[in-house]
Structures are given as C-alpha cells and as structure tokens.
C-alpha cells in the first residue's frame, strides 16, 4: 500500500507484495541453472568438436555439409545454453534483490521500498532478452534438431519451457493487476498534491482556490466514472458467464451495483493484500478489546460469548418448562422449511454420502404429479429434496412451489403444516447469481405501503423481492387456496407464518410488513437476516410479529452499507497505525506461524461512539442510513466448556440462546467462522443443540457464574 506505480500507471499490487513472486521466480531460476549445469555434458561436446576437426581436412571439411552442420549445432548450442544460464543467473539476482526491497518498512512506508522500482524496470528489460533468446533457440531447434545427437536439444527445450512459463505468468499477472483508471488516478492525486502545496503558499488568492476546486471535482468525477465503468464490465462479465438475461431491469441493476461498488472502493488506494492484512489486525484489536473489558469489568461484563457481552442483566432464552421447549421445537421445524427452500444443492451438502440416492429414489423423472413446481427440472429434484429436508409426512403438504429466480425475484413455496396449524410461506435465500445481484442492490428505499411513512426504509433490492412475492401470492390467490384446501382439518383458521434464511429472511420480514394489514396475526421467523435491512423505527415495529435468529459471529446480520463504511474506516486506521510489515502480519495468521501482535489500537465500542467522535473532528463517519436486522433477535452463542466444567452428554461447544438488541449487530466481528456461521445447516444444528441442552435440564445461568 499504496498501489505500485510503474509504466506511468497504478497497478492493483503493492510494492510489499513482491516477496512471494520474487522468491518463487528466484527458486525457479535457481533450479533451472542447476538442471542446465548438471545435465549438460561439457567435456563430451568439446571432444566432439575436436574430433570433427581432426577427422576432416580443411578442404574436405568445407565441402562436407554433415560435418559443418554438426559443428554448427554443437557450437551454437553451447552458446545458446550458456546464454540461458547467464539470463537465469541475472534473473536470480534481480528477483532476490526485489524480494529484499519488498521486505522493507511497514504497510504505509512505501518510500522505503522505492529502490525496487528501477529493479523492476531492469527485470522487465531482461524479460525482453529472454523472449529474444528463446526465439533464437527456437530457430536453432528448427534448423539443427535432426543433426544433433547430444542432450543439447533437450536442454534448450527445457530452458524455452521455463522462459515460456515465466513470460506467460508475467502477461497473465499484468492483465489481472492492471488498473484501467490508474492513469486518471495518478493525475488526480498529482493535482491534489499541487492544490495542497498551493493552499500552503501565502501568495494564493481565493479566486484561484475556487477554480482549482472546480477542476479537482472534475478530475474526481472522471476517476469515479472510470471505476464505475470497470465495475460494470466485471458485473456484465459475471452475468454473461452465468447466462443472465440482458433485460433493461437487469442492466439498471448492474449500473446501480457498479456505482455503489465504485463509490465504496474507488477512493481507497489499497490492494487486496492490504485489506486482508487489515482484517487480521482488526481481529487482533477486537480480541484485545474484549479481554480488556473483561479484566476491567466494564459495565459489569464478565464474559463474551460469540463476541457479545455477558453481564448480570443478560437475558437467556427460558426453555425451562414444557411449553417453552415445545415452542422452540416449532422454531426448529420452521428452520427446516427455510433450509428446504434451497432444494437439492443444500440437501447434497447436508447428506454428502447418500443424498443423491435418496433424491433420485423420490424424484419423478418425466412423470406428471399433482404439484408442478415452477423452475424445477423434469425430475423435480428440488421438490424431492425439499420434502426430505422438511421430513414431510401426513402433517405437511406443499401446495405451490416456484424455484424460478431472477434479479429481485426470489424462489419460494407455500405449504400447509397440520402439526402447527399454519400456512407456511417459505422464501429461499441466496443461491444463484441473480440472488447475489439482488443482495448487492443495497441502496435504501421506502417500504411500499399506503400511506407512505418516511422513516420506514429498507434494503432496496430486498424490498423489490418482497413486492414480487406479494404480487405472486395475490395473482395466484395462494393464501386463499391454502385456507380452502382442507376445511375438515380447519385450514380456514390456520395462522399465516412467513419464514426464510439469509436473503429469504430479509424478504420474509419485509413481506410480513406488507401483509400484516391484511393478516394482523401473522408470524415471521427470520433466520440469519441481513443486517442492513430496516431503519430503526421499522425494526422496532417488527418486534411485534418478527423473531430473528443469528448464529455466533455470522457476518451477514452485521453487514449493511453503513457498517461496511465503518469497517473500511477501521481497516484504514489499523493499517496506518500498524508498525509491522505486511508479510509478518499475513504470516502470523497461518496456523504454523501464530505470532503475537506487537501493536494493537484500542478500538471504539460501536458505530454511535465513532459517529460522535467524527462529529467532533468535523465530519460524519457514514453517509448511508444505519439499517438493522428485523424484529426480536435471539442470538445463538457458543461456549467452549473446559474439562473441569464439562457437561456429561453435552457436545462441545455448548450452544445457548440469549435475547439480543439490534444495536449488538452494528459492528462486523472478524472471525474464521463468520461465513460458516451463516450456513443454514449450521443454524439448524445450533438450534437442535440448544433444545438438547435444555432437555438435559442444564442450568444455563450457572454456567456463567464466576
């Protein structure tokens, strides 16, 4: 950090990222030198030249084309091989020095690594020499390959392969690391530096500042447009690979996403490894913060479970009596519905050994059934997998299923659950590229209700997905059909339940808001909902009918545009204040190199504290509205039990459920399990373990007493 500037443009690689490629090429060239030197029969070739000279008189030798060809083969071959060895040796020295230069300084001290720039120019020049020498070697092989009976041909072919691999790797790397807006970025930065120098000068006048300010804004817009074009190209390429239709709706969605991503990343002079190092440093900071809070007993905190404070006021979910346990088992049943919406892909993950056989045995290839799911294959594998996940029997009946999905149009199914006496609308989470595009359309929008409430805003893409499901329910009259499905079983009085996971959880929550005026007694169970979903007032309103479940350090319930802005700011802070080189930070994260952090910056408690601090500094910290997960939140936390306090019959770790507040999820917790905790099968397992823990009559509160 910052990005490497070479050939008059900025590249998506830092000057401290040259260690691994430098050492890799150093080892490759060293091995090539050893192979060429060890396998070439030097004494034999000189003897062959002398024998050719002794056995032929000068006149005869000149007329004997065979002898001339053999001698030329030997002499030119030796020169070519020696040339290759010299090139390999020079490359070894250059790569070693480049790697050593890249080791200098911390992430922000790029000035200490400036000597690597001229070495890179020399190395690129040497690549041209390699290319030229390889061409000469190819011509030699074309002319003398049949005349040579020595190992020269094999060695030259080997050296040409090595050079080809290096040059190909260079071209691929340059293509991958090229920044299309790099030149515009440099011009903008140079202009900003000139403005700073002019502003510090005493001779500058106010009108010049105004004109300079307008020029600066023009340059910034030019760079922003270049990055927006780049992100749009990437999104379009992704859609092309995934066969997404080029409708006007999808084009508008890609344009909005490209603008959002360019605004988020465009003003950062960082590369991928900088972000990775920043996440590692941020994790260290968060861990030390939690230890400091525990040691100081701040706010009576005596423990942290999955990154959440545990105090005497922490409220654990009570499952002491049979009624509460029965309610929690219903929750587990609804989680099975949410998992079933993913169809056969998730079922194969949950049952890797026998899943395929079970799906095939219950599929109906090319057969007509009572239920014709939309968007399924001819064997109805999605439907068969869904029935397996729900453990469908006479207590469940799927009435409608649509596994079709598009941008802002998510898959869902409607089922009758006779056991819980409910009509269950289950909405699928993110599974396709179209779903990812819906996730990324995260700009705020108003909830489409009448009359419109200005403080009720939410995730724009998910609002459109919920509107689509609502329209589908109304057009197909699905709820009324479910109520009239079996009057003898009392389906007319069944309650309406909306469930979903991830994207489906957010869609379910907003759909419940849209349907509640018509169905005031509906319930919504939202598993791992997106964090940037609802405004504060709307999130509080949904507490009346929405219950959300979050597992551990799940990333998604903590992610919104405002949270991402603060994450970006925190990463830049730890990178700026770190005194360690990047290679040491990255190496410390490996299992074999667990290094102790040397520098840890004391972090702030939450976004609100940061916002207050930024206002003191003279500017807000976030530009987007802070959005939250919906409803009442049950946090499924894990606790690793030591051997002395091990609970007989309970697995390790032990899962527990606590009531959480929406503000508990306004900070991204960096952890190796932050993605794993979002998986539906992990949430289902955690729910089952919580129920198992209470079935064994374990006193949860006693586990946290000091």
XYZ file of C-alpha atoms in Angstrom:
706
model
C 0.000 0.000 0.000
C -0.404 2.227 -1.880
C -0.726 0.587 -5.279
C 2.501 0.124 -7.234
C 3.142 2.892 -9.793
C 5.117 1.735 -12.810
C 4.995 2.480 -16.551
C 3.107 5.663 -15.776
C 0.041 3.991 -14.230
C -1.182 2.500 -10.979
C -1.419 -1.286 -10.557
C -3.520 -3.387 -8.198
C -0.480 -4.685 -6.331
C 1.618 -3.132 -3.599
C 5.377 -2.769 -3.528
C 5.363 -5.045 -0.458
C 3.540 -7.793 -2.393
C 6.596 -8.712 -4.467
C 8.093 -11.042 -1.864
C 6.288 -14.238 -2.845
C 6.570 -13.807 -6.644
C 10.187 -12.703 -6.267
C 11.191 -15.702 -4.170
C 9.186 -18.069 -6.371
C 10.963 -16.896 -9.525
C 14.288 -16.955 -7.665
C 13.799 -20.618 -6.805
C 12.600 -21.450 -10.330
C 15.616 -19.797 -11.950
C 17.996 -21.391 -9.457
C 16.620 -24.839 -10.224
C 16.947 -24.082 -13.939
C 20.626 -23.146 -13.516
C 21.303 -26.341 -11.581
C 19.493 -28.523 -14.134
C 21.292 -26.953 -17.110
C 24.702 -27.082 -15.450
C 24.338 -30.611 -14.089
C 22.879 -32.312 -17.167
C 24.963 -30.696 -19.916
C 27.944 -32.937 -20.998
C 30.533 -30.182 -21.288
C 33.597 -32.431 -21.843
C 31.808 -34.548 -24.405
C 30.857 -31.606 -26.600
C 34.384 -30.168 -26.704
C 35.644 -33.632 -27.642
C 33.065 -33.800 -30.438
C 34.308 -30.503 -31.863
C 37.918 -31.649 -31.773
C 37.024 -34.968 -33.385
C 35.199 -33.203 -36.195
C 38.240 -31.001 -36.798
C 40.811 -33.848 -36.685
C 38.941 -36.292 -38.882
C 38.365 -33.783 -41.696
C 40.906 -31.891 -43.782
C 40.110 -28.249 -44.260
C 39.096 -28.689 -47.890
C 37.018 -31.762 -47.239
C 35.513 -30.199 -44.118
C 34.303 -27.206 -46.031
C 32.648 -29.416 -48.618
C 31.131 -31.838 -46.083
C 27.783 -30.329 -45.103
C 27.193 -33.014 -42.466
C 30.366 -32.112 -40.570
C 29.630 -28.413 -40.905
C 26.085 -28.913 -39.602
C 27.253 -30.979 -36.643
C 29.914 -28.449 -35.703
C 27.491 -25.535 -36.026
C 24.971 -27.492 -33.977
C 27.482 -28.024 -31.187
C 28.992 -24.523 -31.166
C 25.733 -22.602 -31.472
C 24.021 -24.916 -28.999
C 26.754 -24.265 -26.435
C 26.434 -20.512 -26.926
C 22.666 -20.649 -26.539
C 22.834 -22.750 -23.375
C 25.491 -20.503 -21.840
C 23.291 -17.518 -22.707
C 20.312 -19.136 -20.985
C 22.403 -19.794 -17.865
C 23.559 -16.159 -17.823
C 19.956 -14.963 -18.157
C 18.835 -17.275 -15.351
C 21.680 -16.007 -13.144
C 20.856 -12.357 -13.772
C 17.178 -13.052 -13.116
C 18.066 -14.773 -9.831
C 19.966 -11.751 -8.593
C 17.252 -9.319 -9.639
C 14.435 -11.373 -8.117
C 16.369 -11.749 -4.871
C 17.048 -8.009 -4.603
C 13.422 -7.168 -5.471
C 12.207 -9.528 -2.746
C 14.626 -7.990 -0.233
C 13.469 -4.477 -1.129
C 9.860 -5.578 -0.728
C 10.586 -6.657 2.856
C 11.369 -3.108 3.927
C 9.094 -0.957 6.044
C 5.524 -1.190 7.227
C 2.474 -1.204 5.003
C 2.312 2.594 4.776
C 6.072 3.155 4.438
C 6.191 2.711 0.678
C 9.066 5.196 0.350
C 11.464 2.630 1.857
C 10.620 0.259 -0.999
C 11.223 2.751 -3.806
C 14.567 1.148 -4.832
C 12.534 -1.830 -6.066
C 11.079 0.313 -8.915
C 14.288 0.601 -11.003
C 14.969 -3.079 -10.346
C 11.563 -3.872 -11.804
C 12.362 -1.897 -14.951
C 15.612 -3.851 -15.317
C 13.742 -7.107 -14.762
C 11.209 -6.238 -17.453
C 14.078 -5.485 -19.825
C 15.523 -8.880 -19.006
C 12.169 -10.439 -19.951
C 12.648 -8.977 -23.428
C 16.100 -10.559 -23.571
C 14.556 -13.873 -22.500
C 11.994 -13.596 -25.264
C 14.661 -12.800 -27.877
C 16.917 -15.627 -26.720
C 14.008 -18.049 -26.764
C 13.229 -17.058 -30.349
C 16.872 -17.706 -31.342
C 16.708 -21.042 -29.558
C 13.573 -21.917 -31.493
C 15.289 -21.117 -34.782
C 18.257 -23.272 -33.742
C 15.966 -26.172 -32.967
C 14.141 -25.767 -36.262
C 17.408 -25.912 -38.247
C 19.645 -28.297 -36.309
C 17.332 -30.529 -34.267
C 17.762 -33.544 -36.622
C 21.565 -33.102 -36.843
C 22.294 -33.009 -33.123
C 22.710 -36.283 -31.325
C 23.561 -34.808 -27.937
C 21.484 -33.554 -24.989
C 21.698 -30.001 -26.260
C 18.246 -30.118 -27.832
C 16.613 -31.422 -24.668
C 18.286 -28.753 -22.506
C 17.319 -25.944 -24.877
C 13.727 -27.192 -24.994
C 13.748 -27.209 -21.180
C 15.034 -23.619 -20.985
C 12.462 -22.457 -23.543
C 9.678 -24.032 -21.466
C 10.927 -22.244 -18.329
C 11.115 -18.910 -20.134
C 7.675 -19.514 -21.634
C 6.199 -20.191 -18.195
C 7.753 -17.030 -16.764
C 6.672 -14.787 -19.651
C 3.150 -16.263 -19.673
C 2.880 -15.764 -15.918
C 4.027 -12.170 -16.348
C 1.423 -11.428 -19.035
C -1.396 -13.056 -17.035
C -0.373 -11.148 -13.909
C -0.224 -7.852 -15.775
C -3.689 -8.448 -17.196
C -5.112 -9.345 -13.784
C -3.417 -6.479 -11.922
C -3.908 -3.727 -14.488
C -5.975 -0.792 -13.256
C -7.872 0.805 -16.182
C -8.297 4.011 -14.200
C -4.716 4.030 -12.961
C -3.509 6.908 -15.141
C -6.506 9.076 -14.262
C -5.944 8.210 -10.594
C -2.330 9.409 -10.771
C -3.337 12.661 -12.470
C -5.949 13.299 -9.801
C -3.502 12.577 -6.963
C -0.854 14.770 -8.544
C -3.368 17.577 -8.915
C -4.476 17.204 -5.285
C -0.853 17.405 -4.150
C -0.392 20.588 -6.172
C -3.520 22.039 -4.575
C -2.181 21.266 -1.117
C 1.102 22.986 -1.944
C -0.747 25.993 -3.324
C -3.029 26.191 -0.307
C 0.017 26.273 1.970
C 1.517 29.102 -0.027
C 0.908 32.644 1.152
C 0.607 34.056 -2.361
C -2.511 32.094 -3.380
C -5.735 34.061 -3.760
C -9.278 32.992 -3.054
C -10.481 33.001 -6.717
C -7.734 30.536 -7.655
C -8.880 28.237 -4.917
C -12.374 28.273 -6.370
C -11.156 27.461 -9.849
C -8.887 24.758 -8.520
C -11.728 23.307 -6.525
C -13.890 23.006 -9.638
C -11.027 21.363 -11.552
C -10.481 18.927 -8.724
C -14.151 17.945 -8.717
C -13.999 17.351 -12.467
C -10.991 15.072 -12.071
C -12.636 13.142 -9.257
C -15.742 12.594 -11.370
C -13.573 11.368 -14.224
C -11.874 8.804 -11.982
C -15.229 7.770 -10.494
C -16.673 7.212 -13.972
C -13.648 5.118 -14.939
C -14.022 2.883 -11.884
C -17.784 2.671 -12.384
C -17.204 1.524 -15.970
C -14.730 -1.053 -14.722
C -17.128 -2.485 -12.126
C -19.941 -2.554 -14.662
C -17.721 -4.519 -17.023
C -16.962 -7.005 -14.258
C -20.644 -7.414 -13.372
C -21.579 -7.797 -17.043
C -18.905 -10.451 -17.497
C -20.248 -12.318 -14.457
C -23.776 -12.167 -15.864
C -22.541 -13.367 -19.248
C -20.810 -16.373 -17.653
C -23.952 -17.177 -15.639
C -26.332 -16.762 -18.624
C -28.326 -13.927 -17.063
C -30.738 -12.233 -19.457
C -29.829 -8.756 -20.720
C -33.137 -7.134 -19.864
C -33.424 -3.425 -19.113
C -34.232 -4.273 -15.493
C -31.029 -6.284 -15.107
C -28.977 -3.600 -16.865
C -30.299 -0.972 -14.468
C -29.479 -3.244 -11.535
C -25.908 -3.742 -12.775
C -25.492 0.006 -13.240
C -26.655 0.664 -9.674
C -24.340 -2.013 -8.281
C -21.378 -0.733 -10.301
C -21.968 2.780 -8.986
C -22.198 1.522 -5.407
C -19.018 -0.568 -5.628
C -17.068 2.183 -7.371
C -18.059 4.672 -4.665
C -17.102 2.244 -1.923
C -13.699 1.161 -3.296
C -12.795 3.949 -5.719
C -11.285 6.399 -3.211
C -9.126 3.790 -1.460
C -5.516 3.422 -2.522
C -5.298 -0.146 -1.256
C -4.809 -3.580 -2.774
C -6.316 -6.941 -1.856
C -3.490 -7.979 0.460
C -3.802 -4.678 2.322
C -7.448 -5.458 3.065
C -6.524 -8.972 4.189
C -3.812 -7.637 6.497
C -6.263 -5.040 7.810
C -8.803 -7.740 8.677
C -6.136 -9.655 10.593
C -5.122 -6.545 12.520
C -8.755 -5.687 13.186
C -9.389 -9.156 14.583
C -6.441 -8.724 16.948
C -7.837 -5.377 18.036
C -11.298 -6.773 18.712
C -9.911 -9.686 20.719
C -7.782 -7.432 22.881
C -10.717 -5.094 23.404
C -12.861 -7.947 24.726
C -10.099 -9.111 27.077
C -9.637 -5.562 28.338
C -13.372 -5.171 29.020
C -13.448 -8.452 30.950
C -10.370 -7.587 33.013
C -11.733 -4.151 33.892
C -15.274 -5.485 34.463
C -16.550 -2.643 32.310
C -20.339 -2.338 32.573
C -20.247 -5.439 34.818
C -19.149 -7.576 31.848
C -17.687 -10.884 32.972
C -17.592 -12.828 29.716
C -18.039 -12.688 25.949
C -19.975 -15.315 24.010
C -19.583 -15.163 20.232
C -18.409 -11.574 20.585
C -21.411 -10.464 22.693
C -21.071 -9.167 26.246
C -22.438 -11.277 29.072
C -23.488 -9.266 32.117
C -25.783 -9.970 35.078
C -28.534 -8.315 33.020
C -28.086 -10.645 30.042
C -31.364 -12.448 29.418
C -31.079 -16.071 28.357
C -33.982 -17.595 26.479
C -36.005 -19.515 29.005
C -36.787 -23.073 27.961
C -37.389 -24.411 31.446
C -40.952 -25.654 31.085
C -42.529 -27.976 28.546
C -44.430 -25.174 26.817
C -41.254 -23.230 26.061
C -39.491 -26.339 24.821
C -42.437 -27.157 22.543
C -42.258 -23.607 21.122
C -38.547 -23.997 20.421
C -39.167 -27.303 18.633
C -41.624 -25.469 16.384
C -38.822 -22.993 15.617
C -36.608 -25.903 14.586
C -39.390 -27.168 12.352
C -39.655 -23.773 10.656
C -35.888 -23.726 10.186
C -36.250 -26.978 8.277
C -38.696 -25.205 5.988
C -36.158 -22.407 5.424
C -33.462 -24.974 4.600
C -35.801 -26.914 2.305
C -36.230 -23.880 0.038
C -32.650 -24.352 -1.226
C -33.627 -27.644 -2.880
C -31.163 -30.334 -3.859
C -27.877 -28.294 -3.619
C -28.182 -27.833 0.153
C -29.526 -31.353 0.611
C -26.382 -32.721 -1.064
C -24.255 -30.659 1.344
C -26.211 -31.920 4.346
C -26.088 -35.559 3.133
C -22.881 -35.930 1.089
C -22.831 -39.752 1.183
C -26.373 -40.823 0.424
C -28.125 -37.607 -0.621
C -28.041 -38.304 -4.355
C -29.561 -41.770 -3.996
C -32.366 -40.511 -1.750
C -33.267 -37.681 -4.117
C -33.279 -39.971 -7.160
C -35.395 -42.562 -5.385
C -38.082 -39.977 -4.610
C -37.875 -37.978 -7.846
C -40.450 -38.355 -10.593
C -38.471 -38.119 -13.795
C -40.718 -37.145 -16.701
C -43.809 -38.068 -14.684
C -46.770 -35.816 -14.017
C -47.788 -35.207 -10.428
C -50.433 -33.229 -8.625
C -47.936 -30.455 -7.885
C -45.994 -28.998 -10.811
C -43.195 -26.843 -9.335
C -42.030 -23.929 -11.449
C -38.355 -23.655 -12.292
C -37.572 -27.247 -11.307
C -36.066 -29.861 -13.607
C -38.003 -32.691 -15.238
C -37.325 -34.971 -12.264
C -38.485 -32.360 -9.716
C -35.242 -32.797 -7.733
C -35.701 -29.509 -5.861
C -39.132 -30.592 -4.687
C -37.920 -34.078 -3.698
C -35.039 -32.574 -1.694
C -37.366 -30.081 -0.006
C -39.679 -32.881 1.079
C -36.712 -34.774 2.569
C -35.382 -31.744 4.479
C -38.800 -30.987 5.974
C -39.126 -34.694 6.808
C -42.523 -34.465 5.152
C -45.242 -36.839 6.264
C -49.002 -36.586 6.596
C -48.538 -33.433 8.705
C -47.187 -31.365 5.792
C -48.431 -30.625 2.292
C -46.712 -28.394 -0.258
C -49.378 -26.591 -2.287
C -47.271 -24.354 -4.513
C -43.563 -24.200 -5.323
C -41.600 -21.833 -7.542
C -37.859 -22.457 -7.760
C -37.546 -19.894 -10.548
C -35.424 -16.879 -9.688
C -34.260 -13.687 -11.326
C -32.965 -10.328 -10.195
C -35.318 -9.130 -7.429
C -37.431 -12.260 -7.948
C -36.671 -14.976 -5.443
C -37.872 -18.581 -5.182
C -40.485 -19.584 -2.608
C -43.092 -22.225 -1.795
C -46.347 -22.386 0.159
C -47.153 -25.338 2.407
C -49.783 -26.449 4.904
C -48.430 -27.590 8.250
C -51.167 -29.530 10.043
C -48.967 -30.094 13.088
C -48.582 -26.385 13.871
C -51.882 -25.443 12.166
C -50.219 -22.882 9.955
C -49.863 -21.825 6.319
C -46.114 -21.549 5.836
C -44.699 -19.236 3.166
C -41.028 -20.157 2.794
C -38.658 -17.891 0.852
C -35.299 -19.086 -0.420
C -32.040 -17.322 0.383
C -29.100 -16.550 -1.876
C -28.341 -19.425 -4.238
C -27.960 -18.014 -7.761
C -26.066 -15.140 -9.351
C -29.368 -13.305 -9.719
C -29.815 -13.541 -5.945
C -26.351 -12.050 -5.433
C -27.297 -9.093 -7.628
C -30.428 -8.637 -5.504
C -28.247 -8.668 -2.370
C -25.910 -6.047 -3.810
C -28.718 -3.617 -4.644
C -28.411 -2.339 -1.101
C -29.348 1.318 -1.526
C -32.145 2.467 0.787
C -35.730 2.675 -0.452
C -39.144 3.336 1.087
C -41.447 0.493 2.105
C -44.309 0.479 -0.455
C -47.264 0.893 1.891
C -50.126 3.335 1.913
C -49.868 5.887 3.379
C -46.106 6.168 2.869
C -44.021 6.543 6.026
C -40.825 8.487 5.508
C -38.972 6.815 8.380
C -39.805 3.305 7.134
C -36.968 2.496 4.755
C -35.115 -0.687 3.941
C -32.817 -2.591 1.603
C -33.888 -1.636 -1.940
C -33.270 -4.984 -3.640
C -34.985 -6.998 -0.907
C -37.976 -4.639 -0.917
C -38.431 -5.394 -4.624
C -38.108 -9.154 -3.945
C -40.782 -8.956 -1.224
C -43.046 -6.970 -3.537
C -42.638 -9.675 -6.182
C -43.601 -12.460 -3.750
C -46.605 -10.464 -2.526
C -47.797 -9.898 -6.089
C -47.344 -13.601 -6.867
C -49.375 -14.557 -3.805
C -52.155 -12.203 -4.853
C -52.148 -13.106 -8.560
C -52.265 -16.828 -7.851
C -54.584 -16.355 -4.849
C -52.310 -18.759 -2.974
C -53.251 -17.872 0.611
C -56.973 -18.218 -0.076
C -56.379 -21.547 -1.815
C -54.397 -22.757 1.184
C -57.181 -21.747 3.567
C -59.719 -23.649 1.455
C -57.504 -26.700 0.903
C -58.982 -28.918 3.630
C -61.956 -27.464 5.541
C -62.301 -30.671 7.559
C -58.851 -30.055 9.061
C -59.718 -26.435 9.820
C -57.303 -24.903 7.299
C -59.539 -21.834 7.113
C -58.413 -20.850 10.604
C -54.727 -21.708 10.148
C -52.367 -18.880 11.065
C -50.051 -17.382 8.446
C -46.319 -17.940 9.018
C -43.538 -16.483 6.843
C -40.026 -17.961 7.139
C -36.743 -17.601 5.322
C -32.964 -17.707 5.606
C -30.455 -15.006 4.577
C -31.917 -13.149 1.588
C -35.105 -15.123 2.206
C -35.119 -13.951 5.830
C -34.981 -10.304 4.819
C -37.622 -10.847 2.148
C -39.832 -12.659 4.680
C -39.577 -9.776 7.169
C -40.482 -7.096 4.617
C -43.224 -9.303 3.133
C -44.688 -9.631 6.637
C -44.777 -5.840 6.929
C -46.646 -5.668 3.616
C -49.119 -8.421 4.583
C -49.756 -7.502 8.210
C -52.546 -5.078 7.465
C -54.486 -7.917 5.820
C -53.301 -10.672 8.199
C -52.729 -8.998 11.589
C -51.995 -12.304 13.356
C -49.214 -13.463 11.033
C -45.845 -14.563 12.413
C -42.438 -14.286 10.807
C -39.308 -16.274 11.657
C -36.205 -14.798 10.115
C -33.035 -16.910 10.215
C -29.723 -15.056 9.680
C -31.337 -11.915 8.182
C -29.212 -9.213 6.536
C -28.043 -6.501 8.888
C -28.641 -3.584 6.522
C -32.355 -4.343 6.186
C -34.658 -1.965 8.092
C -34.476 1.503 9.600
C -34.510 1.775 13.372
C -38.191 2.707 13.694
C -39.300 -0.043 11.317
C -37.094 -2.622 13.046
C -38.737 -1.705 16.361
C -42.199 -2.035 14.823
C -41.449 -5.548 13.536
C -40.726 -6.740 17.080
C -44.463 -7.337 17.396
C -44.502 -10.190 14.844
C -40.939 -10.994 13.679
C -38.424 -13.159 15.517
C -34.900 -13.315 14.120
C -32.194 -15.868 14.850
C -28.462 -15.172 14.489
C -25.724 -17.757 14.997
C -22.393 -16.829 16.557
C -20.325 -14.308 14.615
C -22.368 -14.561 11.433
C -21.208 -11.859 9.023
C -24.482 -11.205 7.169
C -26.585 -9.834 10.103
C -23.751 -7.382 10.761
C -23.382 -6.165 7.183
C -25.021 -3.060 5.783
C -23.742 -0.083 3.825
C -23.116 1.958 6.977
C -21.416 -0.976 8.713
C -19.239 -1.514 5.650
C -18.251 2.156 5.696
C -17.143 1.826 9.304
C -15.346 -1.428 8.547
C -13.471 0.321 5.764
C -12.551 3.183 8.089
C -11.383 0.808 10.839
C -9.245 -1.142 8.363
C -7.566 2.054 7.170
C -6.896 3.084 10.763
C -5.234 -0.175 11.801
C -3.172 -0.201 8.602
C -1.997 3.350 9.248
C -1.116 2.755 12.893
C 0.451 -0.691 12.492
C 4.229 -0.943 12.903
C 4.557 -4.410 11.409
C 5.399 -5.235 7.789
C 2.660 -6.844 5.752
C 4.486 -10.144 5.273
C 4.769 -10.623 9.038
C 1.081 -9.824 9.558
C -0.002 -12.317 6.918
C 2.429 -14.956 8.158
C 1.142 -14.609 11.720
C -2.324 -15.648 10.564
C -1.093 -19.028 9.389
C -1.555 -21.974 11.724
C 2.155 -22.706 11.702
C 3.195 -19.123 12.484
C 0.973 -17.828 15.264
C 2.737 -14.616 16.090
C 1.776 -12.347 18.934
C 0.565 -8.952 17.858
C 3.029 -6.160 18.566
C 0.697 -3.249 18.047
C -2.954 -3.127 18.976
C -5.013 0.010 18.752
C -7.683 0.435 21.352
C -10.971 0.364 19.374
C -14.223 2.189 19.867
C -17.281 0.451 21.294
C -19.742 0.866 18.440
C -20.799 2.957 15.492
C -22.556 5.539 17.650
C -19.329 6.285 19.535
C -17.453 6.588 16.252
C -20.061 8.924 14.815
C -19.770 11.178 17.878
C -16.005 11.214 17.524
C -16.247 12.074 13.832
C -18.591 14.953 14.569
C -16.015 16.334 16.954
C -13.456 16.049 14.166
C -15.755 17.988 11.868
C -17.494 15.406 9.665
C -19.827 12.407 9.792
C -18.383 8.914 9.640
C -21.068 7.338 7.474
C -23.098 8.606 4.545
C -25.743 5.876 4.493
C -28.610 5.355 6.922
C -27.847 2.826 9.632
C -30.123 -0.178 8.999
C -30.741 -3.108 11.360
C -31.929 -6.733 11.416
C -35.687 -7.140 11.909
C -37.782 -7.974 14.960
C -36.856 -9.516 18.284
C -33.453 -11.176 17.990
C -32.371 -14.463 19.544
C -28.619 -14.869 19.392
C -27.357 -18.456 19.326
C -23.972 -18.255 21.031
C -21.395 -20.961 21.603
C -19.379 -21.582 24.711
C -16.396 -23.911 24.827
C -16.570 -25.900 28.056
C -13.290 -26.751 29.763
C -12.633 -30.282 31.005
C -13.200 -29.249 34.632
C -16.682 -27.922 33.859
C -17.617 -30.423 31.161
C -21.288 -31.333 30.983
C -21.878 -35.035 30.674
C -23.614 -35.938 27.445
C -23.422 -32.408 26.021
C -21.310 -31.771 22.925
C -18.523 -29.231 22.774
C -19.041 -26.395 22.166
C -22.282 -25.829 24.017
C -24.871 -23.676 22.248
C -27.104 -21.302 24.180
C -29.757 -18.763 23.216
C -29.838 -15.189 24.526
C -32.058 -12.238 23.757
C -30.118 -9.577 21.870
C -30.687 -5.996 20.809
C -30.437 -4.759 17.235
C -27.527 -2.489 18.227
C -25.490 -5.581 19.150
C -25.015 -6.217 15.432
C -23.751 -2.827 14.271
C -20.125 -3.983 14.170
C -18.540 -6.640 11.963
C -16.727 -9.247 14.076
C -13.708 -10.647 12.253
C -13.514 -14.398 12.782
C -12.687 -17.562 10.802
C -16.286 -18.731 11.372
C -18.070 -15.545 10.304
C -19.057 -17.129 6.964
C -19.546 -20.654 8.290
C -21.994 -19.399 10.924
C -24.278 -18.177 8.149
C -24.824 -21.610 6.605
C -28.390 -22.942 7.134
C -27.244 -26.408 8.183
C -25.082 -24.827 10.919
C -28.011 -22.796 12.233
C -30.243 -25.871 12.217
C -27.606 -27.817 14.153
C -27.218 -24.995 16.707
C -30.981 -24.832 17.282
C -31.104 -28.572 17.830
C -28.185 -28.377 20.279
C -29.896 -25.613 22.270
C -33.003 -27.789 22.567
C -30.873 -30.796 23.536
C -29.079 -28.801 26.229
C -32.352 -27.857 27.907
C -33.760 -31.342 27.576
C -30.858 -32.489 29.758
C -32.013 -29.951 32.399
C -28.753 -27.991 32.379
C -28.877 -24.755 34.357
C -27.741 -22.209 31.796
C -27.240 -19.326 34.209
C -24.951 -21.360 36.443
C -22.578 -21.877 33.538
C -21.720 -18.154 33.558
C -21.157 -17.586 37.248
C -17.632 -16.666 38.018
